[in-house]
Amino acid sequence: MMADPLSPSLASRFARHVVLMSLALIYLLPFVWMLSISLKPASEIFDAGFNLIPREWAAWENYSAALTRVPLLRYLLNGVVVCAGILVVQIALAFPAAYCFAKIKFRGHDLAWGLTMLSLMVPFQATAIPLYIFLYHLGLLDSYSALILPFIASAFGMFMFRQAIKSIPDDLIHASRLDGMGEFELVWRVLLPACLPTVIAFSIFSVVWHWNDYFWPLLVINTQDLATPPLGTMFFANEESGNDYGPLMAGTVLITIPLVVFFLFAQKRFIEGVTFSGVKA
């Protein structure tokens, strides 16, 4: 049997995997180094040389210090509350809006969609001061509301959901309407399950972005008990005067683990959502 002339050769596939693995190692090296430091005593952290495996293990001391010297579990809980609150409201608002943009023609449709896409080009930092003043006048600074409200409308979510909904055949929507479904029921009982891979993909983007957000919590939060995980690392560094890097890296590892676990559980749906943008017609 003749080999397909268009199929890649063994050498090209090997070279491609070598390149991809090399890039993966470069990307993972800071995380591996962070984990290594979290296991080392202070005397080994600044030793000359590149030693990933500590000669003397200090994992118990570093991780127990990370959990006891500052309320790290409270920071993690705050991160869960903020990310979950933002995500739920984002989906509740963006998905019906995406349905309107994808399947319903109305006056001003193109203008509204153009403005939505235009908002993606405006960096959040450009609107941070007006938002801060607005929340100040509402008396919502230093609260969960200040961390959640500025992000409840997601143009990126509308874009992802619109692309997924556009791939759904109109016949499915017409059949649902003939069965007596209203628009609200159609959106949540038919379209949302059909677009589940895209919803999960967006959820990963949203959770990772807001879990790692440092800029906005730094502006609006003054109470240590309301700190999110990245802001909590700043309090930890201040508490330790920036010198005890072992416990600091241990705390950073504990903050990173929930994101890794979340992605590992959702990676299959994430790849489907990004690749196919929802259900294929």
XYZ file of N, CA and C in Angstrom:
843
model
N 0.856 -1.191 0.000
C 0.000 0.000 0.000
C 0.893 1.242 0.000
N 0.602 2.144 -0.894
C 1.404 3.358 -0.999
C 1.038 4.337 0.110
N 2.035 4.998 0.626
C 1.802 5.992 1.682
C 1.165 7.243 1.108
N 0.340 7.846 1.865
C -0.303 9.093 1.447
C 0.756 10.181 1.329
N 0.909 10.784 0.142
C 1.949 11.803 -0.010
C 1.706 13.046 0.836
N 0.454 13.242 1.241
C 0.134 14.424 2.036
C 0.321 14.201 3.532
N 0.483 12.927 3.958
C 0.646 12.655 5.381
C 2.042 13.057 5.836
N 2.183 13.600 7.043
C 3.498 14.031 7.511
C 4.411 12.840 7.750
N 5.667 13.009 7.466
C 6.644 11.947 7.674
C 6.930 11.788 9.158
N 7.566 10.664 9.489
C 7.905 10.401 10.890
C 8.848 11.472 11.429
N 9.784 11.906 10.598
C 10.747 12.918 11.040
C 10.063 14.246 11.320
N 9.115 14.636 10.460
C 8.427 15.915 10.670
C 7.541 15.863 11.900
N 6.896 14.725 12.133
C 6.078 14.597 13.334
C 6.941 14.622 14.590
N 8.098 13.969 14.532
C 9.004 13.981 15.673
C 9.500 15.401 15.955
N 9.873 16.120 14.884
C 10.352 17.493 15.055
C 9.261 18.382 15.636
N 8.028 18.177 15.171
C 6.918 18.981 15.684
C 6.698 18.730 17.174
N 6.764 17.455 17.573
C 6.574 17.148 18.987
C 7.717 17.692 19.840
N 8.926 17.664 19.308
C 10.059 18.220 20.053
C 9.861 19.714 20.286
N 9.423 20.425 19.239
C 9.190 21.862 19.364
C 8.083 22.140 20.375
N 6.986 21.389 20.276
C 5.859 21.609 21.184
C 6.243 21.288 22.629
N 6.965 20.203 22.835
C 7.383 19.842 24.196
C 8.353 20.875 24.758
N 9.241 21.388 23.912
C 10.188 22.406 24.376
C 9.454 23.668 24.810
N 8.464 24.095 24.013
C 7.679 25.275 24.384
C 6.886 25.026 25.659
N 6.350 23.801 25.807
C 5.594 23.468 27.014
C 6.490 23.525 28.254
N 7.711 23.018 28.131
C 8.637 23.049 29.260
C 9.014 24.477 29.636
N 9.218 25.327 28.618
C 9.536 26.724 28.897
C 8.386 27.402 29.634
N 7.167 27.093 29.210
C 5.993 27.692 29.842
C 5.814 27.178 31.271
N 6.088 25.880 31.487
C 5.858 25.279 32.802
C 6.990 25.529 33.785
N 8.161 25.940 33.299
C 9.325 26.082 34.176
C 9.073 27.014 35.364
N 8.439 28.210 35.186
C 8.182 29.052 36.374
C 7.307 28.372 37.417
N 6.339 27.567 36.963
C 5.471 26.879 37.919
C 6.234 25.768 38.640
N 7.086 25.049 37.906
C 7.896 24.012 38.530
C 8.860 24.632 39.537
N 9.431 25.781 39.180
C 10.363 26.457 40.082
C 9.638 26.977 41.323
N 8.416 27.472 41.141
C 7.606 27.918 42.272
C 7.342 26.754 43.222
N 6.987 25.585 42.676
C 6.745 24.408 43.506
C 8.016 23.982 44.218
N 9.138 24.055 43.515
C 10.417 23.671 44.122
C 10.761 24.577 45.300
N 10.584 25.888 45.143
C 10.892 26.818 46.233
C 9.978 26.573 47.432
N 8.730 26.199 47.161
C 7.797 25.963 48.265
C 8.188 24.756 49.108
N 9.094 23.920 48.604
C 9.522 22.732 49.334
C 10.880 22.908 50.012
N 11.527 24.065 49.786
C 12.889 24.261 50.265
C 12.919 25.114 51.539
N 13.917 24.913 52.385
C 14.141 25.853 53.495
C 14.773 27.135 52.985
N 14.735 28.165 53.778
C 15.241 29.473 53.354
C 16.717 29.419 52.982
N 17.478 28.553 53.620
C 18.921 28.496 53.362
C 19.251 27.987 51.971
N 18.314 27.283 51.308
C 18.591 26.710 49.989
C 18.028 27.537 48.839
N 17.130 28.457 49.122
C 16.416 29.136 48.044
C 17.356 29.938 47.162
N 18.334 30.607 47.759
C 19.246 31.454 46.988
C 20.622 30.818 46.817
N 20.679 29.494 46.939
C 21.937 28.814 46.689
C 22.338 28.954 45.222
N 23.627 28.950 44.968
C 24.110 28.953 43.586
C 23.758 27.618 42.930
N 23.439 27.671 41.657
C 23.069 26.460 40.943
C 21.574 26.360 40.755
N 21.190 25.355 39.966
C 19.787 25.162 39.598
C 19.364 23.794 40.105
N 18.868 23.740 41.329
C 18.471 22.484 41.953
C 16.970 22.485 42.198
N 16.271 21.643 41.452
C 14.826 21.558 41.632
C 14.463 20.730 42.864
N 15.237 19.699 43.144
C 14.956 18.832 44.294
C 15.710 19.365 45.506
N 14.993 19.708 46.563
C 15.691 20.254 47.747
C 16.542 19.196 48.440
N 17.668 19.619 48.973
C 18.513 18.714 49.757
C 17.885 18.440 51.128
N 17.237 19.462 51.659
C 16.528 19.321 52.931
C 15.097 19.783 52.734
N 14.138 18.907 52.995
C 12.736 19.212 52.709
C 12.145 20.075 53.832
N 11.427 21.120 53.401
C 10.752 22.002 54.368
C 9.296 22.210 53.956
N 8.719 21.190 53.325
C 7.349 21.316 52.818
C 6.365 21.556 53.958
N 6.475 20.774 55.033
C 5.518 20.911 56.132
C 5.598 22.295 56.758
N 6.798 22.790 56.982
C 6.963 24.102 57.598
C 6.413 25.214 56.698
N 6.727 25.146 55.415
C 6.291 26.205 54.494
C 4.777 26.217 54.309
N 4.191 25.049 54.102
C 2.749 25.015 53.833
C 1.931 25.273 55.095
N 2.404 24.807 56.225
C 1.682 25.119 57.465
C 1.769 26.608 57.775
N 2.927 27.225 57.492
C 3.059 28.667 57.692
C 2.147 29.437 56.751
N 2.023 28.979 55.504
C 1.156 29.655 54.538
C -0.305 29.619 54.970
N -0.704 28.553 55.654
C -2.105 28.397 56.049
C -2.420 29.032 57.401
N -1.397 29.334 58.194
C -1.654 29.832 59.549
C -1.268 31.286 59.760
N -0.264 31.779 59.050
C 0.190 33.146 59.301
C -0.744 34.191 58.701
N -1.454 33.836 57.659
C -2.482 34.704 57.082
C -3.715 33.850 56.821
N -4.915 34.435 56.736
C -6.131 33.642 56.487
C -6.244 33.215 55.024
N -5.360 32.323 54.595
C -5.317 31.923 53.193
C -6.608 31.236 52.750
N -7.174 30.410 53.609
C -8.434 29.743 53.252
C -9.547 30.765 53.043
N -9.514 31.849 53.797
C -10.497 32.917 53.605
C -10.302 33.567 52.241
N -9.056 33.777 51.833
C -8.792 34.348 50.516
C -9.318 33.434 49.411
N -9.108 32.130 49.575
C -9.600 31.177 48.582
C -11.128 31.187 48.521
N -11.770 31.264 49.681
C -13.231 31.326 49.710
C -13.727 32.599 49.030
N -13.059 33.718 49.294
C -13.436 34.966 48.624
C -13.310 34.825 47.109
N -12.240 34.182 46.664
C -12.073 33.978 45.225
C -13.187 33.149 44.633
N -13.604 32.106 45.333
C -14.704 31.263 44.845
C -16.005 32.059 44.774
N -16.302 32.824 45.818
C -17.542 33.612 45.847
C -17.564 34.639 44.722
N -16.449 35.355 44.539
C -16.398 36.402 43.518
C -16.464 35.801 42.120
N -15.668 34.773 41.853
C -15.656 34.176 40.511
C -16.994 33.520 40.172
N -17.579 32.831 41.142
C -18.878 32.190 40.899
C -19.971 33.238 40.685
N -19.959 34.297 41.504
C -20.959 35.348 41.329
C -20.854 36.026 39.982
N -19.632 36.341 39.567
C -19.433 36.980 38.264
C -19.883 36.055 37.141
N -19.473 34.790 37.206
C -19.766 33.855 36.124
C -21.263 33.626 35.953
N -21.970 33.420 37.059
C -23.412 33.151 36.973
C -24.151 34.325 36.338
N -23.834 35.538 36.767
C -24.527 36.710 36.226
C -24.095 36.957 34.780
N -22.832 36.721 34.461
C -22.377 36.888 33.080
C -23.150 35.980 32.135
N -23.300 34.711 32.495
C -24.041 33.776 31.637
C -25.510 34.175 31.562
N -26.083 34.566 32.709
C -27.502 34.948 32.734
C -27.787 36.148 31.836
N -26.828 37.056 31.682
C -27.036 38.240 30.848
C -26.540 38.042 29.416
N -25.382 37.413 29.261
C -24.759 37.325 27.943
C -25.438 36.315 27.048
N -25.931 35.220 27.591
C -26.501 34.185 26.723
C -27.799 34.641 26.040
N -28.774 35.202 26.770
C -29.958 35.717 26.060
C -29.617 36.825 25.068
N -28.658 37.701 25.428
C -28.255 38.758 24.498
C -27.633 38.167 23.245
N -26.827 37.117 23.405
C -26.216 36.461 22.249
C -27.276 35.821 21.362
N -28.311 35.267 21.978
C -29.409 34.693 21.191
C -30.085 35.766 20.347
N -30.312 36.918 20.939
C -30.931 38.015 20.177
C -30.047 38.438 19.008
N -28.758 38.539 19.230
C -27.854 38.951 18.157
C -27.715 37.874 17.087
N -27.848 36.602 17.473
C -27.614 35.512 16.528
C -28.850 35.168 15.704
N -30.031 35.225 16.297
C -31.209 34.671 15.633
C -32.354 35.651 15.442
N -32.273 36.841 16.004
C -33.387 37.793 15.911
C -32.890 39.072 15.243
N -33.600 39.496 14.220
C -33.284 40.760 13.553
C -34.179 41.854 14.112
N -33.590 42.932 14.548
C -34.342 44.040 15.108
C -33.704 45.342 14.644
N -34.438 46.426 14.785
C -33.933 47.725 14.364
C -32.704 48.105 15.197
N -31.651 48.459 14.501
C -30.411 48.807 15.177
C -29.551 47.611 15.522
N -29.857 46.440 14.946
C -29.120 45.218 15.255
C -27.626 45.373 14.976
N -27.300 45.811 13.761
C -25.887 45.910 13.377
C -25.152 46.960 14.209
N -25.813 48.076 14.508
C -25.188 49.115 15.324
C -24.923 48.602 16.734
N -25.900 47.907 17.324
C -25.727 47.382 18.679
C -24.601 46.359 18.726
N -24.541 45.503 17.697
C -23.479 44.501 17.682
C -22.110 45.159 17.463
N -22.067 46.167 16.627
C -20.809 46.883 16.418
C -20.315 47.553 17.691
N -21.225 48.143 18.455
C -20.834 48.768 19.723
C -20.365 47.717 20.732
N -21.011 46.544 20.703
C -20.587 45.466 21.592
C -19.162 45.034 21.281
N -18.860 44.871 19.991
C -17.512 44.490 19.595
C -16.507 45.618 19.870
N -16.959 46.842 19.716
C -16.083 47.976 19.994
C -15.666 48.012 21.459
N -16.560 47.593 22.332
C -16.245 47.610 23.766
C -15.109 46.652 24.115
N -14.884 45.636 23.267
C -13.771 44.726 23.510
C -12.420 45.414 23.334
N -12.405 46.520 22.595
C -11.154 47.224 22.345
C -10.815 48.231 23.440
N -11.728 48.443 24.365
C -11.496 49.406 25.450
C -10.914 48.661 26.642
N -9.681 48.939 27.045
C -9.101 48.232 28.204
C -9.846 48.583 29.485
N -9.916 47.612 30.376
C -10.643 47.837 31.622
C -10.035 48.973 32.430
N -8.729 49.126 32.353
C -8.059 50.182 33.125
C -8.558 51.569 32.731
N -9.028 51.730 31.477
C -9.523 53.030 31.034
C -10.825 53.412 31.718
N -11.585 52.428 32.167
C -12.872 52.695 32.823
C -12.800 52.502 34.335
N -11.635 52.171 34.855
C -11.531 51.841 36.280
C -11.870 53.027 37.173
N -11.359 54.217 36.847
C -11.608 55.383 37.699
C -13.085 55.787 37.698
N -13.750 55.894 36.524
C -15.197 56.173 36.569
C -15.976 55.125 37.356
N -15.621 53.850 37.209
C -16.300 52.803 37.973
C -16.054 52.967 39.467
N -14.831 53.314 39.827
C -14.502 53.513 41.240
C -15.332 54.648 41.825
N -15.437 55.759 41.106
C -16.219 56.901 41.598
C -17.696 56.525 41.702
N -18.196 55.788 40.715
C -19.591 55.359 40.719
C -19.885 54.477 41.939
N -19.016 53.506 42.201
C -19.215 52.625 43.356
C -19.056 53.389 44.672
N -18.194 54.400 44.674
C -18.024 55.226 45.879
C -19.321 55.952 46.217
N -19.966 56.535 45.216
C -21.216 57.260 45.461
C -22.345 56.308 45.859
N -22.258 55.051 45.418
C -23.267 54.070 45.819
C -22.970 53.461 47.189
N -21.801 53.754 47.733
C -21.421 53.191 49.028
C -21.099 51.712 48.978
N -20.589 51.249 47.844
C -20.344 49.821 47.665
C -18.869 49.440 47.693
N -17.992 50.412 47.925
C -16.579 50.074 47.995
C -16.305 49.160 49.192
N -15.243 48.366 49.059
C -14.840 47.434 50.109
C -15.960 46.447 50.427
N -16.471 45.814 49.360
C -17.538 44.825 49.511
C -17.459 43.845 48.347
N -18.179 42.735 48.484
C -18.260 41.782 47.375
C -18.900 42.422 46.149
N -19.844 43.315 46.363
C -20.508 43.976 45.236
C -19.515 44.747 44.384
N -18.549 45.391 45.018
C -17.544 46.144 44.270
C -16.678 45.232 43.424
N -16.489 43.986 43.861
C -15.681 43.037 43.105
C -16.451 42.373 41.976
N -17.774 42.336 42.069
C -18.585 41.580 41.112
C -19.254 42.478 40.072
N -19.860 43.586 40.508
C -20.713 44.380 39.620
C -20.029 44.891 38.350
N -18.776 45.347 38.376
C -18.196 45.883 37.135
C -18.013 44.857 36.024
N -18.157 43.559 36.329
C -17.843 42.526 35.340
C -19.050 41.696 34.917
N -20.248 42.101 35.332
C -21.396 41.240 35.063
C -21.811 41.249 33.595
N -21.460 42.286 32.846
C -21.769 42.324 31.412
C -20.490 41.994 30.652
N -20.505 40.912 29.891
C -19.306 40.438 29.197
C -19.532 40.456 27.690
N -18.876 41.380 26.995
C -18.948 41.414 25.531
C -18.275 40.180 24.932
N -17.210 39.721 25.571
C -16.539 38.515 25.084
C -17.452 37.301 25.187
N -18.213 37.217 26.286
C -19.173 36.130 26.421
C -20.251 36.201 25.356
N -20.758 37.397 25.075
C -21.753 37.551 24.003
C -21.197 37.081 22.665
N -19.940 37.420 22.400
C -19.320 37.013 21.139
C -19.224 35.492 21.050
N -18.715 34.839 22.095
C -18.583 33.387 22.065
C -19.929 32.698 21.940
N -20.912 33.146 22.720
C -22.223 32.511 22.690
C -22.926 32.754 21.355
N -22.756 33.943 20.793
C -23.375 34.239 19.493
C -22.836 33.304 18.417
N -21.523 33.090 18.420
C -20.943 32.200 17.417
C -21.467 30.783 17.577
N -21.659 30.345 18.816
C -22.183 29.002 19.045
C -23.646 28.898 18.632
N -24.446 29.893 18.980
C -25.876 29.849 18.664
C -26.099 29.946 17.160
N -25.263 30.695 16.461
C -25.409 30.808 15.005
C -25.203 29.466 14.306
N -24.436 28.575 14.925
C -24.198 27.271 14.308
C -25.356 26.300 14.516
N -26.327 26.653 15.362
C -27.489 25.788 15.610
C -28.514 25.998 14.499
N -29.021 24.917 13.895
C -29.993 25.070 12.791
C -31.242 25.820 13.236
N -31.738 26.666 12.355
C -32.976 27.384 12.645
C -34.158 26.430 12.786
N -34.081 25.261 12.132
C -35.182 24.299 12.221
C -35.408 23.839 13.658
N -34.337 23.705 14.431
C -34.487 23.316 15.828
C -35.233 24.375 16.609
N -34.943 25.634 16.337
C -35.615 26.731 17.028
C -37.084 26.795 16.624
N -37.350 26.650 15.308
C -38.738 26.678 14.842
C -39.540 25.519 15.424
N -38.917 24.337 15.511
C -39.614 23.177 16.064
C -39.939 23.398 17.539
N -39.034 24.012 18.257
C -39.281 24.284 19.675
C -40.423 25.266 19.848
N -40.483 26.260 18.974
C -41.589 27.213 19.050
C -42.908 26.552 18.710
N -42.904 25.624 17.741
C -44.128 24.911 17.393
C -44.602 24.015 18.535
N -43.658 23.571 19.369
C -44.028 22.769 20.538
C -44.578 23.619 21.676
N -44.641 24.923 21.479
C -45.228 25.803 22.473
C -44.239 26.471 23.398
N -42.979 26.378 23.099
C -41.986 27.023 23.955
C -41.949 28.516 23.714
N -41.864 29.284 24.802
C -41.628 30.709 24.684
C -40.140 30.984 24.504
N -39.813 32.253 24.285
C -38.411 32.596 24.033
C -37.527 32.300 25.243
N -38.028 32.586 26.432
C -37.235 32.336 27.638
C -36.950 30.852 27.798
N -37.979 30.024 27.637
C -37.803 28.579 27.761
C -36.911 28.044 26.656
N -37.035 28.582 25.465
C -36.207 28.161 24.338
C -34.720 28.404 24.623
N -34.425 29.562 25.183
C -33.026 29.907 25.448
C -32.406 28.958 26.464
N -33.112 28.707 27.566
C -32.496 27.975 28.670
C -32.681 26.468 28.589
N -33.709 25.981 27.925
C -33.937 24.537 27.874
C -33.441 23.892 26.588
N -33.282 24.673 25.529
C -32.850 24.111 24.248
C -31.451 24.598 23.873
N -31.274 25.917 23.831
C -30.022 26.457 23.324
C -28.865 26.299 24.308
N -29.120 26.528 25.589
C -28.037 26.423 26.557
C -27.436 25.020 26.612
N -28.247 23.940 26.701
C -27.625 22.603 26.654
C -26.898 22.334 25.340
N -27.417 22.864 24.234
C -26.766 22.644 22.943
C -25.421 23.348 22.863
N -25.283 24.440 23.584
C -24.040 25.230 23.559
C -23.166 24.973 24.784
N -23.385 23.858 25.460
C -22.676 23.597 26.710
C -21.153 23.633 26.565
N -20.551 23.062 25.505
C -19.082 23.167 25.388
C -18.589 24.610 25.365
N -19.304 25.471 24.654
C -18.899 26.877 24.604
C -19.100 27.552 25.950
N -20.164 27.207 26.663
C -20.400 27.771 27.995
C -19.264 27.379 28.942
N -18.830 26.127 28.867
C -17.736 25.677 29.731
C -16.434 26.366 29.342
N -16.199 26.513 28.029
C -14.984 27.212 27.587
C -14.975 28.648 28.100
N -16.107 29.332 27.978
C -16.185 30.696 28.495
C -16.011 30.720 30.008
N -16.552 29.729 30.696
C -16.427 29.675 32.152
C -14.966 29.604 32.570
N -14.171 28.828 31.833
C -12.753 28.725 32.162
C -12.066 30.069 31.957
N -12.351 30.728 30.812
C -11.770 32.049 30.580
C -12.141 33.018 31.696
N -13.416 33.026 32.075
C -13.902 33.967 33.074
C -13.284 33.695 34.447
N -13.297 32.436 34.866
C -12.793 32.096 36.193
C -11.298 32.384 36.293
N -10.534 31.995 35.266
C -9.091 32.228 35.308
C -8.791 33.724 35.358
N -9.507 34.505 34.557
C -9.258 35.953 34.515
C -9.538 36.608 35.862
N -10.685 36.304 36.449
C -11.076 36.991 37.675
C -10.417 36.381 38.912
N -10.059 35.118 38.861
C -9.311 34.532 39.973
C -7.931 35.181 40.077
N -7.331 35.484 38.925
C -5.982 36.055 38.906
C -5.972 37.586 38.920
N -7.139 38.203 38.923
C -7.186 39.665 38.845
C -6.610 40.283 40.125
N -5.650 41.136 39.929
C -5.007 41.824 41.056
C -5.316 43.320 41.051
N -5.467 43.887 39.856
C -5.604 45.333 39.711
C -6.876 45.862 40.382
N -8.029 45.303 40.027
C -9.284 45.840 40.539
C -9.467 45.608 42.042
N -9.232 44.406 42.585
C -9.335 44.261 44.044
C -8.401 45.188 44.810
N -7.232 45.475 44.252
C -6.305 46.389 44.921
C -6.907 47.782 45.062
N -7.745 48.190 44.083
C -8.360 49.516 44.125
C -9.521 49.593 45.113
N -10.356 48.571 45.143
C -11.641 48.699 45.845
C -11.694 47.999 47.191
N -10.690 47.196 47.534
C -10.731 46.434 48.782
C -9.678 46.966 49.753
N -10.137 47.303 50.945
C -9.242 47.738 52.014
C -9.210 46.752 53.177
N -10.265 45.955 53.311
C -10.367 45.008 54.408
C -9.684 43.704 54.032
N -8.810 43.243 54.880
C -8.052 42.031 54.572
C -8.964 40.818 54.447
N -10.047 40.779 55.192
C -10.951 39.629 55.142
C -11.677 39.501 53.806
N -11.713 40.559 53.000
C -12.369 40.519 51.695
C -11.377 40.316 50.548
N -10.116 40.107 50.865
C -9.098 39.994 49.823
C -9.312 38.742 48.988
N -9.099 38.860 47.686
C -9.110 37.722 46.778
C -7.726 37.069 46.794
N -7.558 35.879 46.211
C -6.260 35.188 46.308
C -5.053 36.011 45.874
N -5.054 36.668 44.687
C -3.845 37.444 44.343
C -3.572 38.591 45.309
N -4.627 39.271 45.746
C -4.437 40.352 46.716
C -3.961 39.800 48.051
N -4.414 38.595 48.377
C -3.972 37.966 49.613
C -2.484 37.689 49.633
N -1.896 37.393 48.473
C -0.447 37.181 48.428
C 0.301 38.462 48.772
N -0.280 39.622 48.413
C 0.352 40.887 48.780
C 0.338 41.060 50.292
N -0.785 40.749 50.931
C -0.843 40.832 52.390
C 0.144 39.856 53.021
N 0.278 38.679 52.410
C 1.212 37.700 52.941
C 2.638 38.214 52.835
N 2.980 38.803 51.675
C 4.330 39.337 51.509
C 4.601 40.455 52.499
N 3.606 41.310 52.728
C 3.780 42.383 53.703
C 3.950 41.815 55.113
N 3.176 40.781 55.398
C 3.252 40.156 56.713
C 4.637 39.577 56.959
N 5.221 39.034 55.883
C 6.517 38.385 56.021
C 7.677 39.313 55.663
N 7.384 40.590 55.426
C 8.409 41.579 55.068
C 9.155 41.208 53.793
N 8.527 40.373 52.969
C 9.102 40.027 51.679
C 10.324 39.146 51.748
N 10.611 38.497 52.882
C 11.835 37.726 53.031
C 11.600 36.217 53.071
N 10.488 35.779 53.595
C 10.241 34.354 53.786
C 9.586 33.799 52.525
N 10.403 33.498 51.524
C 9.872 33.124 50.219
C 9.309 31.709 50.192
N 9.768 30.835 51.068
C 9.238 29.477 51.092
C 7.748 29.448 51.380
N 7.282 30.010 52.502
C 5.843 30.069 52.754
C 5.075 30.886 51.706
N 5.708 31.948 51.182
C 5.041 32.752 50.166
C 4.772 31.934 48.912
N 5.763 31.145 48.465
C 5.572 30.286 47.305
C 4.608 29.142 47.606
N 4.613 28.660 48.840
C 3.652 27.626 49.226
C 2.223 28.164 49.127
N 2.023 29.400 49.597
C 0.700 30.008 49.458
C 0.311 30.197 48.010
N 1.266 30.567 47.154
C 0.978 30.744 45.736
C 0.608 29.424 45.081
N 1.277 28.337 45.476
C 0.924 27.009 44.957
C -0.507 26.654 45.333
N -0.876 26.907 46.588
C -2.238 26.594 47.030
C -3.276 27.436 46.291
N -2.916 28.653 45.924
C -3.831 29.509 45.180
C -3.973 29.037 43.734
N -2.911 28.446 43.178
C -2.927 27.997 41.788
C -3.652 26.667 41.620
N -3.614 25.818 42.635
C -4.169 24.468 42.512
C -5.645 24.461 42.087
N -6.541 25.305 42.651
C -7.943 25.251 42.203
C -8.120 25.496 40.714
N -7.333 26.387 40.125
C -7.432 26.630 38.684
C -7.005 25.406 37.895
N -5.935 24.755 38.330
C -5.463 23.559 37.628
C -6.509 22.453 37.684
N -7.075 22.233 38.869
C -8.093 21.195 39.020
C -9.319 21.522 38.178
N -9.743 22.772 38.185
C -10.902 23.192 37.404
C -10.680 22.939 35.920
N -9.488 23.272 35.433
C -9.211 23.068 34.008
C -9.134 21.586 33.667
N -8.523 20.764 34.527
C -8.405 19.339 34.238
C -9.770 18.677 34.133
N -10.718 19.103 34.963
C -12.057 18.532 34.903
C -12.818 18.997 33.655
N -12.508 20.199 33.177
C -13.299 20.779 32.085
C -12.548 20.839 30.761
N -11.340 20.257 30.676
C -10.519 20.472 29.488
C -11.147 19.899 28.223
N -11.824 18.747 28.314
C -12.429 18.155 27.118
C -13.488 19.083 26.539
N -14.388 19.559 27.384
C -15.426 20.485 26.926
C -14.820 21.809 26.487
N -13.754 22.221 27.155
C -13.093 23.471 26.784
C -12.554 23.393 25.354
N -11.903 22.297 25.023
C -11.352 22.132 23.673
C -12.477 22.081 22.649
N -13.573 21.380 22.982
C -14.709 21.320 22.066
C -15.295 22.714 21.835
N -15.442 23.458 22.929
C -16.050 24.788 22.804
C -15.213 25.737 22.000
N -13.884 25.716 22.210
C -13.002 26.609 21.479
C -12.886 26.192 20.017
N -12.844 24.874 19.761
C -12.630 24.371 18.407
C -13.860 24.523 17.528
N -14.998 24.142 18.070
C -16.208 24.086 17.256
C -17.176 25.232 17.510
N -16.943 26.033 18.546
C -17.849 27.137 18.917
C -19.294 26.650 19.047
N -19.472 25.535 19.764
C -20.820 25.027 19.998
C -21.107 23.814 19.145
N -22.392 23.531 18.958
C -22.835 22.342 18.223
C -22.674 22.561 16.745
N -22.141 21.575 16.049
C -22.009 21.668 14.605
C -23.363 21.418 13.951
N -23.667 22.251 12.962
C -24.943 22.054 12.268
C -24.898 20.781 11.457
